[in-house]
């Protein structure tokens, strides 16, 4: 069996990224291990079984230029929920910036939000 285990998300700062993903989005911190080069191996996950995010601090100008725009301004990440209204309200209360009002489409309830760096995400409750 194969699966995508990690997706790298380039960030400015480990600690602020950990706070955002754990406190505002409700992810859990899976690992935060120092590495010999001064970097850290930081992994957060929305659940126990899905793909996790490797939060990688940008190194150099080229990587810093990608922070917040890793997908060219389009939605690049999709956070599924089983209760859209609950999670939308919790995220708003935690200060998450939504770029639109919730929409109810044939495929489910959805609203685009951005993370603390500007990467665009869908909060999505798929239709049954």
Short mmCIF file of C-alpha atoms in Angstrom, two decimals:
data_model
loop_
_atom_site.label_atom_id
_atom_site.label_comp_id
_atom_site.label_asym_id
_atom_site.label_seq_id
_atom_site.Cartn_x
_atom_site.Cartn_y
_atom_site.Cartn_z
CA UNK A 1 0.00 0.00 0.00
CA UNK A 2 1.22 3.48 -0.83
CA UNK A 3 0.04 6.89 0.30
CA UNK A 4 1.30 10.42 0.41
CA UNK A 5 2.51 10.78 3.98
CA UNK A 6 3.80 14.37 4.07
CA UNK A 7 3.46 17.56 2.09
CA UNK A 8 6.00 20.31 2.71
CA UNK A 9 4.72 23.77 3.51
CA UNK A 10 7.42 26.45 3.55
CA UNK A 11 6.99 28.83 6.50
CA UNK A 12 8.76 31.88 7.94
CA UNK A 13 8.95 30.70 11.53
CA UNK A 14 8.46 27.30 13.14
CA UNK A 15 6.82 28.46 16.35
CA UNK A 16 4.31 30.86 14.77
CA UNK A 17 3.38 28.17 12.22
CA UNK A 18 2.92 25.56 14.96
CA UNK A 19 0.68 27.97 16.90
CA UNK A 20 -1.45 28.72 13.85
CA UNK A 21 -1.93 25.14 12.73
CA UNK A 22 -2.56 23.75 16.22
CA UNK A 23 -4.53 26.60 17.79
CA UNK A 24 -6.39 28.21 14.88
CA UNK A 25 -6.92 25.13 12.71
CA UNK A 26 -7.00 22.49 15.45
CA UNK A 27 -4.25 20.30 14.03
CA UNK A 28 -2.09 18.26 16.38
CA UNK A 29 1.66 18.54 16.65
CA UNK A 30 3.01 15.14 15.62
CA UNK A 31 6.73 15.87 15.85
CA UNK A 32 9.12 18.73 16.59
CA UNK A 33 12.68 17.44 16.46
CA UNK A 34 15.83 19.58 16.28
CA UNK A 35 18.21 18.73 13.45
CA UNK A 36 22.02 19.06 13.47
CA UNK A 37 21.95 21.95 10.95
CA UNK A 38 19.81 24.12 13.25
CA UNK A 39 16.56 23.39 11.44
CA UNK A 40 13.70 21.39 12.93
CA UNK A 41 11.59 18.49 11.68
CA UNK A 42 8.11 19.81 12.43
CA UNK A 43 5.05 17.78 11.46
CA UNK A 44 1.41 18.70 12.09
CA UNK A 45 -1.68 16.72 11.12
CA UNK A 46 -5.42 17.29 11.02
CA UNK A 47 -6.16 13.68 11.96
CA UNK A 48 -4.54 10.34 12.73
CA UNK A 49 -4.64 8.82 9.25
CA UNK A 50 -4.41 11.51 6.60
CA UNK A 51 -1.55 13.30 4.96
CA UNK A 52 0.44 15.46 7.37
CA UNK A 53 2.23 18.77 6.79
CA UNK A 54 5.97 19.15 7.17
CA UNK A 55 6.45 22.77 8.26
CA UNK A 56 9.82 23.72 6.77
CA UNK A 57 11.41 27.07 7.59
CA UNK A 58 12.45 28.88 4.43
CA UNK A 59 16.17 28.92 3.67
CA UNK A 60 17.47 31.60 1.35
CA UNK A 61 15.75 34.22 -0.77
CA UNK A 62 14.25 31.79 -3.27
CA UNK A 63 12.41 29.81 -0.61
CA UNK A 64 11.39 32.94 1.33
CA UNK A 65 9.80 34.26 -1.87
CA UNK A 66 7.56 31.16 -1.98
CA UNK A 67 6.18 31.53 1.55
CA UNK A 68 2.45 32.16 1.28
CA UNK A 69 2.27 31.61 -2.46
CA UNK A 70 3.29 28.03 -3.02
CA UNK A 71 0.48 27.40 -5.51
CA UNK A 72 0.48 30.65 -7.49
CA UNK A 73 -2.53 32.16 -5.71
CA UNK A 74 -4.93 29.29 -6.18
CA UNK A 75 -6.38 27.01 -3.51
CA UNK A 76 -3.72 24.41 -2.88
CA UNK A 77 -4.92 22.71 0.29
CA UNK A 78 -8.24 21.11 1.16
CA UNK A 79 -9.33 20.60 4.76
CA UNK A 80 -12.30 18.24 4.95
CA UNK A 81 -14.71 18.39 7.87
CA UNK A 82 -17.71 16.40 9.00
CA UNK A 83 -19.34 19.53 10.48
CA UNK A 84 -18.81 22.64 8.37
CA UNK A 85 -20.76 25.05 10.59
CA UNK A 86 -18.90 23.97 13.75
CA UNK A 87 -15.43 24.23 12.22
CA UNK A 88 -16.17 27.45 10.33
CA UNK A 89 -17.39 29.12 13.54
CA UNK A 90 -14.43 27.81 15.58
CA UNK A 91 -11.93 28.97 12.98
CA UNK A 92 -13.53 32.43 12.74
CA UNK A 93 -13.36 32.75 16.53
CA UNK A 94 -9.67 31.77 16.38
CA UNK A 95 -8.98 34.61 13.92
CA UNK A 96 -8.73 32.63 10.68
CA UNK A 97 -9.32 34.87 7.66
CA UNK A 98 -11.99 33.60 5.28
CA UNK A 99 -11.91 35.12 1.81
CA UNK A 100 -15.56 34.44 1.08
CA UNK A 101 -18.85 33.58 2.71
CA UNK A 102 -19.69 29.87 2.92
CA UNK A 103 -21.11 28.40 -0.28
CA UNK A 104 -23.29 25.35 -0.68
CA UNK A 105 -22.38 23.61 -3.91
CA UNK A 106 -23.45 20.27 -5.38
CA UNK A 107 -20.21 18.75 -4.07
CA UNK A 108 -20.64 20.16 -0.53
CA UNK A 109 -20.32 23.18 1.75
CA UNK A 110 -17.15 25.18 1.19
CA UNK A 111 -15.38 28.43 2.02
CA UNK A 112 -11.89 29.59 1.07
CA UNK A 113 -9.62 30.72 3.88
CA UNK A 114 -5.97 31.63 4.08
CA UNK A 115 -3.33 30.50 6.49
CA UNK A 116 -1.14 32.97 8.36
CA UNK A 117 1.14 33.33 5.32
CA UNK A 118 -1.57 33.72 2.68
CA UNK A 119 -1.75 30.19 1.26
CA UNK A 120 -5.32 29.47 0.19
CA UNK A 121 -7.26 26.55 1.60
CA UNK A 122 -10.79 25.17 1.18
CA UNK A 123 -12.70 24.23 4.30
CA UNK A 124 -14.96 21.61 2.79
CA UNK A 125 -17.72 19.35 4.01
CA UNK A 126 -18.29 16.98 1.10
CA UNK A 127 -21.88 16.22 0.14
CA UNK A 128 -23.13 12.82 1.22
#
